[in-house]
Coordinates of C-alpha atoms in Angstrom, one line a residue:
X136 CA -25.3 20.6 58.1
X137 CA -23.2 17.9 56.3
X138 CA -23.3 14.4 54.9
X139 CA -21.9 11.5 56.9
X140 CA -19.4 9.1 55.3
X141 CA -22.1 6.5 54.6
X142 CA -24.3 8.9 52.7
X143 CA -21.3 10.1 50.7
X144 CA -20.4 6.5 49.7
X145 CA -24.0 5.8 48.8
X146 CA -24.2 8.8 46.5
X147 CA -20.8 7.8 44.9
X148 CA -22.1 4.3 44.3
X149 CA -25.3 5.6 42.8
X150 CA -23.4 8.0 40.6
X151 CA -21.1 5.3 39.4
X152 CA -24.1 3.0 38.8
X153 CA -25.9 5.6 36.7
X154 CA -22.8 6.4 34.7
X155 CA -22.2 2.7 34.1
X156 CA -25.9 2.2 33.1
X157 CA -25.6 5.1 30.6
X158 CA -22.5 3.6 29.1
X159 CA -24.2 0.2 28.8
X160 CA -27.3 1.8 27.3
X161 CA -25.3 3.8 24.8
X162 CA -23.3 0.6 23.8
X163 CA -26.5 -1.4 23.3
X164 CA -28.1 1.4 21.3
X165 CA -25.0 1.6 19.0
X166 CA -25.1 -2.1 18.6
X167 CA -28.8 -2.0 17.7
X168 CA -28.1 0.7 15.1
X169 CA -25.3 -1.2 13.4
X170 CA -27.2 -4.5 13.4
X171 CA -30.4 -3.0 12.2
X172 CA -28.7 -1.6 9.1
X173 CA -28.0 -5.2 7.9
X174 CA -31.6 -6.2 8.7
X175 CA -32.8 -3.3 6.5
X176 CA -30.6 -4.6 3.6
X177 CA -32.0 -8.1 3.9
X178 CA -35.5 -6.6 3.9
X179 CA -34.7 -5.1 0.5
X180 CA -33.6 -8.4 -0.8
X181 CA -29.9 -7.3 -1.1
X182 CA -27.6 -10.3 -0.7
X183 CA -25.7 -10.2 2.6
X184 CA -23.4 -12.4 4.5
X185 CA -25.0 -14.6 7.2
X186 CA -25.7 -12.2 10.0
X187 CA -26.2 -12.4 13.7
X188 CA -28.1 -9.8 15.8
X189 CA -25.7 -10.5 18.7
X190 CA -22.4 -10.9 16.9
X191 CA -23.0 -9.3 13.5
X192 CA -20.4 -10.6 11.0
X193 CA -17.8 -11.3 13.6
X194 CA -18.2 -15.1 13.2
X195 CA -17.3 -14.7 9.5
X196 CA -14.2 -12.7 10.6
X197 CA -13.6 -15.7 12.9
X198 CA -13.9 -18.1 10.0
X199 CA -11.3 -16.1 8.1
X200 CA -9.0 -16.1 11.2
X201 CA -9.4 -19.9 11.6
X202 CA -8.5 -20.5 7.9
X203 CA -5.5 -18.0 8.0
X204 CA -2.2 -17.8 9.8
X205 CA -2.2 -15.7 12.9
X206 CA -0.1 -13.0 11.2
X207 CA -2.2 -12.8 8.0
X208 CA -3.1 -9.3 7.0
X209 CA -6.8 -8.3 7.1
X210 CA -6.5 -7.2 3.5
X211 CA -6.3 -10.9 2.6
X212 CA -9.9 -11.2 3.7
X213 CA -11.0 -9.9 0.3
X214 CA -9.3 -12.8 -1.6
X215 CA -10.4 -15.3 1.1
X216 CA -14.0 -14.3 0.6
X217 CA -13.7 -14.7 -3.2
X218 CA -12.3 -18.2 -2.7
X219 CA -15.1 -19.0 -0.2
X220 CA -17.9 -17.2 -2.0
X221 CA -20.2 -20.2 -2.3
X222 CA -19.8 -20.9 1.4
X223 CA -21.6 -17.7 2.2
X224 CA -23.4 -16.9 -1.1
X225 CA -24.5 -20.3 -2.3
X226 CA -26.0 -19.1 -5.6
X227 CA -22.9 -17.0 -6.6
X228 CA -19.5 -17.8 -8.0
X229 CA -18.2 -14.4 -7.2
X230 CA -19.2 -12.0 -4.4
X231 CA -21.9 -9.5 -5.1
X232 CA -20.9 -6.0 -6.2
X233 CA -21.1 -4.7 -2.6
X234 CA -20.4 -6.9 0.4
X235 CA -21.5 -5.5 3.7
X236 CA -19.3 -6.4 6.7
X237 CA -20.8 -5.5 10.2
X238 CA -17.9 -6.1 12.6
X239 CA -19.0 -3.6 15.3
X240 CA -17.6 -3.1 18.0
X241 CA -14.2 -3.9 16.4
X242 CA -14.7 -1.2 13.8
X243 CA -17.5 0.6 12.1
X244 CA -19.0 -1.5 9.3
X245 CA -17.5 -1.8 5.8
X246 CA -19.3 -1.7 2.4
X247 CA -16.6 -3.6 0.4
X248 CA -17.0 -2.8 -3.4
X249 CA -16.1 -5.7 -5.7
X250 CA -17.3 -4.1 -8.9
X251 CA -15.2 -1.4 -10.7
X252 CA -18.3 0.4 -12.2
X253 CA -19.7 0.7 -8.7
X254 CA -16.2 1.8 -7.4
X255 CA -16.0 4.6 -10.0
X256 CA -19.3 6.0 -8.6
X257 CA -17.7 7.0 -5.3
X258 CA -14.0 7.2 -6.1
X259 CA -14.1 8.9 -9.4
X260 CA -17.3 10.7 -10.2
X261 CA -18.0 11.9 -7.6
X262 CA -14.9 11.5 -5.5
X263 CA -16.3 11.1 -2.0
X264 CA -14.3 12.3 1.1
X265 CA -11.8 10.0 2.7
X266 CA -13.2 8.0 5.6
X267 CA -12.1 8.7 9.2
X268 CA -10.6 5.3 9.4
X269 CA -8.1 6.3 6.7
X270 CA -7.4 9.9 7.9
X271 CA -7.3 8.8 11.5
X272 CA -4.6 6.2 10.7
X273 CA -2.3 9.0 9.4
X274 CA -3.1 11.7 11.9
X275 CA -0.4 10.8 14.4
X276 CA 2.1 11.2 11.6
X277 CA 0.9 14.3 9.9
X278 CA -1.7 16.0 12.2
X279 CA -4.1 15.7 9.3
X280 CA -2.5 18.4 7.1
X281 CA -1.4 16.2 4.2
X282 CA -2.8 15.6 0.7
X283 CA -3.9 12.1 1.6
X284 CA -6.1 13.4 4.4
X285 CA -7.2 16.9 3.2
X286 CA -10.3 17.6 1.1
X287 CA -11.5 20.4 -1.1
X288 CA -9.4 23.5 -1.8
X289 CA -6.6 22.4 0.6
X290 CA -6.2 19.1 -1.2
X291 CA -6.4 20.7 -4.7
X292 CA -3.9 23.4 -3.8
X293 CA -1.3 21.2 -2.4
X294 CA -1.8 18.3 -4.9
X295 CA -1.1 20.8 -7.7
X296 CA 2.0 22.0 -5.9
X297 CA 3.4 18.5 -5.7
X298 CA 2.3 17.2 -9.1
X299 CA 5.3 18.6 -11.0
X300 CA 7.8 16.9 -8.7
X301 CA 6.1 13.5 -9.5
X302 CA 5.7 14.1 -13.2
X303 CA 7.2 11.7 -15.7
X304 CA 9.3 14.6 -17.2
X305 CA 10.8 15.5 -13.8
X306 CA 11.4 11.9 -12.8
X307 CA 13.2 11.1 -16.1
X308 CA 15.5 14.0 -15.4
X309 CA 16.3 12.2 -12.2
X310 CA 16.9 8.9 -13.9
X311 CA 20.7 8.8 -13.4
X312 CA 20.3 9.4 -9.7
X313 CA 17.6 6.7 -9.4
X314 CA 19.7 4.2 -11.4
X315 CA 22.6 5.0 -9.1
X316 CA 20.6 3.8 -6.1
X317 CA 19.4 0.7 -8.0
X318 CA 23.0 -0.1 -9.0
X319 CA 23.8 -0.2 -5.3
X320 CA 20.9 -2.7 -4.8
X321 CA 22.3 -4.9 -7.5
X322 CA 25.7 -4.7 -5.9
X323 CA 24.2 -5.9 -2.6
X324 CA 22.6 -8.8 -4.4
X325 CA 26.0 -9.7 -6.0
X326 CA 27.6 -9.6 -2.6
X327 CA 25.0 -12.0 -1.3
X328 CA 25.3 -14.4 -4.2
X329 CA 27.3 -17.6 -3.8
X330 CA 30.6 -18.2 -5.5
X331 CA 31.0 -20.4 -8.6
X332 CA 27.4 -20.1 -9.5
X333 CA 26.2 -21.5 -6.2
X334 CA 23.3 -20.2 -4.1
X335 CA 24.3 -17.7 -1.4
X336 CA 23.1 -17.5 2.2
X337 CA 19.4 -16.9 3.0
X338 CA 18.4 -13.3 3.7
X339 CA 15.1 -11.3 3.8
X340 CA 14.6 -9.7 0.5
X341 CA 12.2 -7.0 1.7
X342 CA 14.9 -5.7 4.0
X343 CA 17.0 -4.9 1.0
X344 CA 14.2 -3.5 -1.1
X345 CA 13.1 -1.3 1.8
X346 CA 16.6 0.2 2.0
X347 CA 16.5 0.7 -1.7
X348 CA 13.1 2.4 -1.9
X349 CA 13.9 4.6 1.1
X350 CA 17.1 5.8 -0.5
X351 CA 15.2 6.6 -3.7
X352 CA 12.2 8.5 -2.1
X353 CA 14.6 10.6 0.1
X354 CA 16.7 11.4 -2.9
X355 CA 13.7 12.2 -5.1
X356 CA 12.1 14.4 -2.4
X357 CA 15.1 16.2 -1.0
X358 CA 18.1 15.4 -3.1
X359 CA 19.6 13.9 0.0
X360 CA 21.6 10.7 0.1
X361 CA 21.1 8.5 3.2
X362 CA 22.9 5.4 1.9
X363 CA 20.6 3.1 3.8
X364 CA 21.7 0.2 1.5
X365 CA 25.3 0.3 2.8
X366 CA 24.7 1.3 6.4
X367 CA 25.2 -1.3 9.2
X368 CA 22.2 0.3 11.0
X369 CA 19.3 2.5 10.0
X370 CA 19.7 6.3 9.8
X371 CA 17.9 8.3 12.5
X372 CA 15.3 9.4 9.9
X373 CA 14.5 5.9 8.8
X374 CA 14.5 4.6 12.4
X375 CA 12.1 7.3 13.5
X376 CA 9.8 6.8 10.5
X377 CA 9.7 3.0 10.8
X378 CA 9.0 3.2 14.5
X379 CA 6.2 5.7 13.8
X380 CA 4.7 3.3 11.2
X381 CA 4.8 0.5 13.8
X382 CA 2.8 2.7 16.2
X383 CA 0.4 3.7 13.4
X384 CA -0.3 0.0 12.8
X385 CA -1.3 -0.5 16.4
X386 CA -4.3 1.6 15.7
X387 CA -5.5 -0.6 12.8
X388 CA -8.1 -2.4 14.8
X389 CA -9.8 -4.2 12.0
X390 CA -6.6 -5.6 10.7
X391 CA -6.0 -7.3 14.1
X392 CA -9.7 -8.1 14.7
X393 CA -9.6 -6.7 18.2
X394 CA -11.1 -3.4 19.4
X395 CA -7.9 -2.2 21.1
X396 CA -5.8 0.6 19.7
X397 CA -2.8 2.5 20.8
X398 CA -2.3 3.0 24.5
X399 CA -1.8 6.4 26.2
X400 CA 1.9 5.8 26.7
X401 CA 2.4 5.4 22.9
X402 CA 1.7 9.2 22.6
X403 CA 5.1 9.9 24.1
X404 CA 6.8 7.8 21.4
X405 CA 4.7 9.4 18.6
X406 CA 5.7 12.9 19.7
X407 CA 9.3 11.8 20.0
X408 CA 9.4 10.3 16.5
X409 CA 7.6 13.3 15.0
X410 CA 10.1 15.7 16.6
X411 CA 13.0 13.6 15.4
X412 CA 11.8 13.6 11.9
X413 CA 11.1 17.3 11.9
X414 CA 14.5 18.0 13.3
X415 CA 16.1 16.0 10.5
X416 CA 14.0 17.4 7.7
X417 CA 14.0 21.1 8.6
X418 CA 17.7 21.7 7.9
X419 CA 17.2 20.2 4.4
X420 CA 14.2 22.4 3.8
X421 CA 16.0 25.5 5.2
X422 CA 18.9 24.9 2.9
X423 CA 16.6 24.8 -0.1
X424 CA 14.8 27.9 1.0
X425 CA 18.0 29.9 1.5
X426 CA 19.9 28.8 -1.6
X427 CA 17.3 30.2 -3.9
X428 CA 16.2 28.6 -7.2
X429 CA 17.7 25.4 -8.3
X430 CA 18.7 26.1 -11.9
X431 CA 19.8 22.5 -12.6
X432 CA 17.7 20.2 -14.8
X433 CA 17.1 17.9 -11.8
X434 CA 14.6 19.4 -9.4
X435 CA 13.5 17.6 -6.3
X436 CA 9.9 17.4 -5.1
X437 CA 10.7 19.9 -2.4
X438 CA 12.4 22.3 -4.9
X439 CA 9.3 22.5 -7.0
X440 CA 6.9 22.9 -4.0
X441 CA 9.0 25.7 -2.4
X442 CA 8.2 27.9 -5.4
X443 CA 4.8 28.5 -3.8
X444 CA 6.2 29.7 -0.5
X445 CA 4.7 33.2 -0.9
X446 CA 1.5 32.3 -2.6
X447 CA -0.7 31.9 0.5
X448 CA 0.8 34.8 2.4
X449 CA 2.0 37.9 0.5
X450 CA 4.3 38.7 3.5
X451 CA 6.0 35.4 3.3
X452 CA 9.3 34.8 1.5
X453 CA 12.1 32.3 1.2
X454 CA 13.9 34.2 4.0
X455 CA 10.8 34.2 6.2
X456 CA 8.4 31.4 5.2
X457 CA 4.9 31.1 6.6
X458 CA 4.8 28.7 9.6
X459 CA 1.7 26.9 8.2
X460 CA 3.4 26.4 4.8
X461 CA 6.4 24.8 6.5
X462 CA 4.2 22.6 8.7
X463 CA 2.3 21.4 5.6
X464 CA 5.5 20.8 3.7
X465 CA 6.9 18.7 6.5
X466 CA 3.7 16.7 7.0
X467 CA 3.5 15.9 3.3
X468 CA 7.2 15.0 3.2
X469 CA 6.5 12.4 5.9
X470 CA 3.6 11.0 4.0
X471 CA 5.8 10.7 0.8
X472 CA 8.6 9.0 2.8
X473 CA 6.1 6.6 4.2
X474 CA 4.1 5.8 1.1
X475 CA 7.0 6.2 -1.2
X476 CA 9.1 3.4 0.2
X477 CA 6.7 1.0 1.9
X478 CA 4.4 -0.5 -0.8
X479 CA 7.0 -0.2 -3.5
X480 CA 9.5 -2.3 -1.5
X481 CA 6.8 -5.0 -1.0
X482 CA 5.8 -4.9 -4.7
X483 CA 9.4 -5.5 -5.8
X484 CA 9.3 -8.7 -3.6
X485 CA 6.0 -9.9 -5.1
X486 CA 7.3 -9.2 -8.6
X487 CA 10.4 -11.3 -8.1
X488 CA 8.2 -14.1 -6.5
X489 CA 5.8 -14.1 -9.5
X490 CA 8.7 -14.3 -12.0
X491 CA 10.2 -17.1 -10.0
X492 CA 6.9 -19.0 -10.3
X493 CA 6.6 -18.3 -14.0
X494 CA 10.0 -18.9 -15.6
X495 CA 8.5 -18.6 -19.1
X496 CA 7.5 -15.0 -18.3
X497 CA 11.0 -14.3 -16.9
X498 CA 12.5 -15.6 -20.1
X499 CA 10.3 -13.2 -22.1
X500 CA 11.3 -10.3 -19.8
X501 CA 15.0 -11.0 -20.3
X502 CA 14.5 -11.3 -24.1
X503 CA 12.8 -7.9 -24.2
X504 CA 15.7 -6.3 -22.3
X505 CA 18.2 -7.9 -24.7
X506 CA 16.2 -6.6 -27.7
X507 CA 15.7 -3.0 -26.5
X508 CA 18.7 -2.4 -24.2
X509 CA 21.4 -4.5 -25.9
X510 CA 22.6 -8.0 -25.1
X511 CA 25.1 -7.0 -22.3
X512 CA 23.2 -6.4 -19.1
X513 CA 26.2 -4.6 -17.6
X514 CA 25.8 -1.8 -20.2
X515 CA 22.1 -1.1 -19.4
X516 CA 23.0 1.8 -17.2
X517 CA 25.0 3.6 -20.0
X518 CA 22.3 2.8 -22.6
X519 CA 19.5 4.3 -20.4
X520 CA 21.6 7.4 -19.6
X521 CA 22.1 8.1 -23.3
X522 CA 18.5 7.2 -24.2
X523 CA 16.2 7.4 -21.1
X524 CA 13.1 7.1 -23.3
X525 CA 14.0 3.4 -23.8
X526 CA 12.7 2.8 -20.3
X527 CA 9.2 3.4 -21.8
X528 CA 9.9 1.1 -24.7
X529 CA 9.6 -2.1 -22.6
X530 CA 5.9 -3.1 -23.0
X531 CA 6.3 -6.7 -21.7
X532 CA 8.2 -5.4 -18.6
X533 CA 5.4 -2.9 -17.9
X534 CA 3.0 -5.9 -18.3
X535 CA 4.9 -7.8 -15.7
X536 CA 4.7 -4.8 -13.3
X537 CA 1.0 -4.1 -13.9
X538 CA 0.1 -7.8 -13.5
X539 CA 2.1 -7.9 -10.3
X540 CA 0.2 -4.9 -9.0
X541 CA -3.1 -6.4 -10.2
X542 CA -2.6 -9.6 -8.2
X543 CA -0.9 -7.7 -5.3
X544 CA -2.6 -4.3 -4.9
X545 CA -1.3 -3.5 -1.4
X546 CA -3.5 -0.5 -0.6
X547 CA -6.9 0.9 -1.4
X548 CA -9.1 3.8 -0.7
X549 CA -11.9 4.0 1.9
X550 CA -14.5 6.7 1.6
X551 CA -17.5 8.1 3.5
X552 CA -20.9 8.7 1.9
X553 CA -23.6 11.3 2.6
X554 CA -27.1 10.2 3.6
X555 CA -29.1 8.6 0.8
X556 CA -26.0 7.7 -1.3
X557 CA -26.3 4.5 -3.3
X558 CA -24.2 2.5 -5.7
X559 CA -25.3 0.5 -8.7
X560 CA -23.6 -2.2 -10.8
X561 CA -24.1 -3.7 -14.3
X562 CA -26.4 -6.7 -14.1
X563 CA -27.6 -6.1 -10.6
X564 CA -31.1 -5.0 -9.9
X565 CA -30.2 -3.4 -6.6
X566 CA -29.3 0.0 -5.4
X567 CA -26.8 -0.5 -2.7
X568 CA -27.0 2.1 0.2
X569 CA -23.6 3.0 1.5
X570 CA -24.2 5.9 3.9
X571 CA -23.1 5.1 7.4
X572 CA -20.6 2.6 6.1
X573 CA -16.9 2.8 5.4
X574 CA -17.0 2.4 1.6
X575 CA -13.9 0.3 0.8
X576 CA -12.7 -0.1 -2.8
X577 CA -11.6 -3.8 -3.0
X578 CA -8.6 -3.5 -5.2
X579 CA -8.0 -7.3 -4.9
X580 CA -11.7 -7.8 -5.7
X581 CA -12.1 -5.7 -8.8
X582 CA -8.8 -7.1 -10.1
X583 CA -10.2 -10.6 -9.9
X584 CA -13.7 -10.0 -11.0
X585 CA -14.4 -12.5 -13.8
X586 CA -16.9 -10.0 -15.4
X587 CA -14.0 -7.8 -16.3
X588 CA -11.0 -10.1 -16.5
X589 CA -10.3 -13.2 -18.6
X590 CA -8.5 -15.9 -16.5
X591 CA -8.4 -13.5 -13.5
X592 CA -6.4 -15.6 -11.2
X593 CA -3.5 -16.2 -13.7
X594 CA -0.4 -14.2 -14.0
X595 CA -0.5 -13.1 -17.7
X596 CA 1.7 -10.1 -18.5
X597 CA 0.7 -10.2 -22.1
X598 CA -2.8 -9.1 -21.3
X599 CA -1.4 -5.6 -21.1
X600 CA -0.1 -5.6 -24.6
X601 CA -2.7 -7.5 -26.6
X602 CA -4.9 -5.4 -28.9
X603 CA -8.4 -4.2 -28.0
X604 CA -10.9 -6.9 -28.8
X605 CA -8.6 -9.7 -27.7
X606 CA -10.3 -11.7 -24.9
X607 CA -7.3 -10.9 -22.6
X608 CA -7.5 -7.2 -23.1
X609 CA -8.6 -5.3 -19.9
X610 CA -12.2 -4.0 -20.4
X611 CA -12.5 -1.4 -17.6
X612 CA -9.7 0.8 -16.4
X613 CA -11.2 1.1 -12.9
X614 CA -10.7 -2.7 -12.5
X615 CA -7.0 -2.0 -12.1
X616 CA -6.7 0.0 -8.9
X617 CA -3.4 -0.6 -7.1
X618 CA -3.0 3.2 -6.9
X619 CA -6.7 3.8 -6.4
X620 CA -8.7 5.5 -9.2
X621 CA -10.1 9.0 -9.9
X622 CA -8.6 12.4 -9.0
X623 CA -7.4 11.1 -5.6
X624 CA -5.2 8.4 -7.1
X625 CA -1.7 8.0 -5.7
X626 CA 0.5 10.9 -6.6
X627 CA 3.6 8.6 -6.5
X628 CA 2.4 6.1 -9.2
X629 CA 4.8 7.2 -11.8
X630 CA 7.8 7.1 -9.5
X631 CA 6.8 3.6 -8.4
X632 CA 6.5 2.4 -12.0
X633 CA 9.9 3.8 -12.9
X634 CA 11.5 2.1 -9.8
X635 CA 10.0 -1.2 -10.8
X636 CA 11.1 -0.9 -14.4
X637 CA 14.7 0.0 -13.3
X638 CA 14.9 -2.9 -10.8
X639 CA 13.7 -5.4 -13.4
X640 CA 16.3 -4.2 -15.9
X641 CA 19.2 -4.3 -13.3
X642 CA 18.2 -7.6 -11.8
X643 CA 16.5 -10.0 -14.2
X644 CA 19.4 -10.8 -16.5
X645 CA 22.2 -10.9 -13.8
X646 CA 20.7 -12.9 -11.0
X647 CA 18.6 -16.0 -10.1
X648 CA 16.5 -15.2 -7.0
X649 CA 14.6 -18.0 -5.3
X650 CA 12.6 -18.4 -2.2
X651 CA 14.6 -20.3 0.5
X652 CA 12.1 -21.3 3.2
X653 CA 14.0 -24.5 4.1
X654 CA 17.1 -22.5 4.7
X655 CA 15.1 -19.9 6.7
X656 CA 13.5 -22.6 8.9
X657 CA 16.9 -24.0 9.7
X658 CA 18.3 -20.5 10.4
X659 CA 15.3 -19.9 12.8
X660 CA 15.6 -23.3 14.3
X661 CA 12.0 -24.0 13.4
X662 CA 11.1 -27.6 14.0
X663 CA 7.3 -27.3 13.5
X664 CA 6.0 -29.7 11.0
X665 CA 3.1 -27.5 9.9
X666 CA 4.5 -24.3 8.6
X667 CA 2.0 -21.4 8.2
X668 CA 0.6 -21.1 4.7
X669 CA -2.2 -19.2 3.0
X670 CA -3.8 -20.3 -0.2
X671 CA -1.1 -23.0 -0.3
X672 CA 1.8 -20.6 -0.2
X673 CA 4.4 -20.0 2.4
X674 CA 4.6 -16.4 1.1
X675 CA 1.4 -14.5 1.9
X676 CA 0.2 -11.0 2.9
X677 CA 1.3 -10.4 6.4
X678 CA 1.5 -7.4 8.8
X679 CA -1.1 -5.7 11.1
X680 CA -1.6 -2.5 9.0
X681 CA 0.1 -2.0 5.7
X682 CA 0.6 -5.3 3.7
X683 CA 4.1 -6.9 3.8
X684 CA 5.3 -10.2 2.5
X685 CA 5.5 -13.0 5.2
X686 CA 8.9 -12.9 6.9
X687 CA 10.0 -10.3 4.3
X688 CA 10.4 -13.2 1.8
X689 CA 13.5 -15.2 2.7
X690 CA 15.5 -15.9 -0.5
X691 CA 18.9 -16.8 -1.7
X692 CA 20.7 -15.5 -4.8
X693 CA 23.1 -16.8 -7.4
X694 CA 24.8 -15.1 -10.4
X695 CA 23.8 -16.2 -13.8
X696 CA 25.7 -16.4 -17.0
X697 CA 23.6 -14.4 -19.4
X698 CA 23.0 -15.8 -22.8
X699 CA 21.3 -13.2 -25.0
X700 CA 18.0 -14.2 -26.5
X701 CA 17.9 -14.5 -30.3
X702 CA 14.2 -13.5 -30.7
X703 CA 11.4 -12.3 -28.5
X704 CA 8.3 -14.5 -29.0

């Protein structure tokens, strides 16, 4: 016996119909689960954004999109919500400690934490596991075997192995090498300056800072000089990494407000880039394995990590390392190269922007450099080589850096909570449930929370050097979270702060740097009368994944005749 063609077609249609119905039912059930969570919050009296059973909070995401340039980064939603707080929370001047954002099916919902005390309850004690949205972002780059993604013993073991390489002591030993790279950056600025004290041609500052920070992290990690700053085109390592970052950003659904991620054909490019990076990194690792201990004072991050090559496997050695050890070393190196150049390059740009907008702060910065490093900026390199500790004797400079990072914290942690987990905040009567939500520490939010900061929207470097008890003095350390907080804070914080110090020393007294949007518009033949702005600024947080300055901040540069300050007031 057999089925005729009509019966077969009928069965196929029924099967497809049943499968489609199951998909639709599952979709509707997931929607119900997500929407009902917000209804449960409202039933408890917890303040929530206006919510729709059909669309959740997607209309609010639409409001943000309508108010923002098309290329605005999703991270700017945090500041936008602060500025539009009364629009959605009529009785509040600042968002509540936890803001729930139900944007399913674009992404699983977020519990965005605007209070630093509440933030410390999930990022410090205890330190909850990283959310899948974070680890999944990096997985195509590292296969999930890196210290950003790992938890428990794996994280503790490998974090402890890399900590010495990022320590202040080790980085200060590298100071001549780091200054050498920043000196090249200053030379590039000098080349781009106009003659006779005039402004030079417009260029994208972040392109130059990215080359600088990439050169620095590769040198600090491997002792390898790529010379990105003087190349006419990117090195194969940088090219592969930047293309990989581009592909990672395609998976950042919420940042683009559309539920579409990477396509299947992108997997080919991801594999190709990973292979290219491994092929380029492995000879450097093999060289360090085979040359034995580095007895010089300067030890790279890899030098110090390789000491543990035989700790996990007694049969392993420098001559025959364990394959898993090497895989983890490569994966972590890729994370360091990514994180070690990307946000620092953008932070340099925002620091220069803020100093441009606050000339009185720039004058104080220059005066401090004169007082501590001597009146001739051209001798700063020799002064710091002889007395590297002077880099830590620049309190106002550190204040400029920390204030830049407070107003422009370009990354933040997202965690996942166990069932029944709640947060509390001073002055709030509510217990905020966060299980089943992506718990997002709002670094921009805690940094602008008026309960913890005086004049929170102002750029005030002096707040970091006033004595305790002064109204400007920071009152909660967790309210400054550009490198996250708690034990899972960014391992590269000290390196970033050193880079920013050196850049300020090498640039502030020698150059005037100014945004050049009119020149940029002419260069791009832009005739539009309404230029994209956010919060009244042409420069805003752009990019689809990691934050970058809009159009990499077009600037022009001119040399300045330095007149040493007499006093620092």
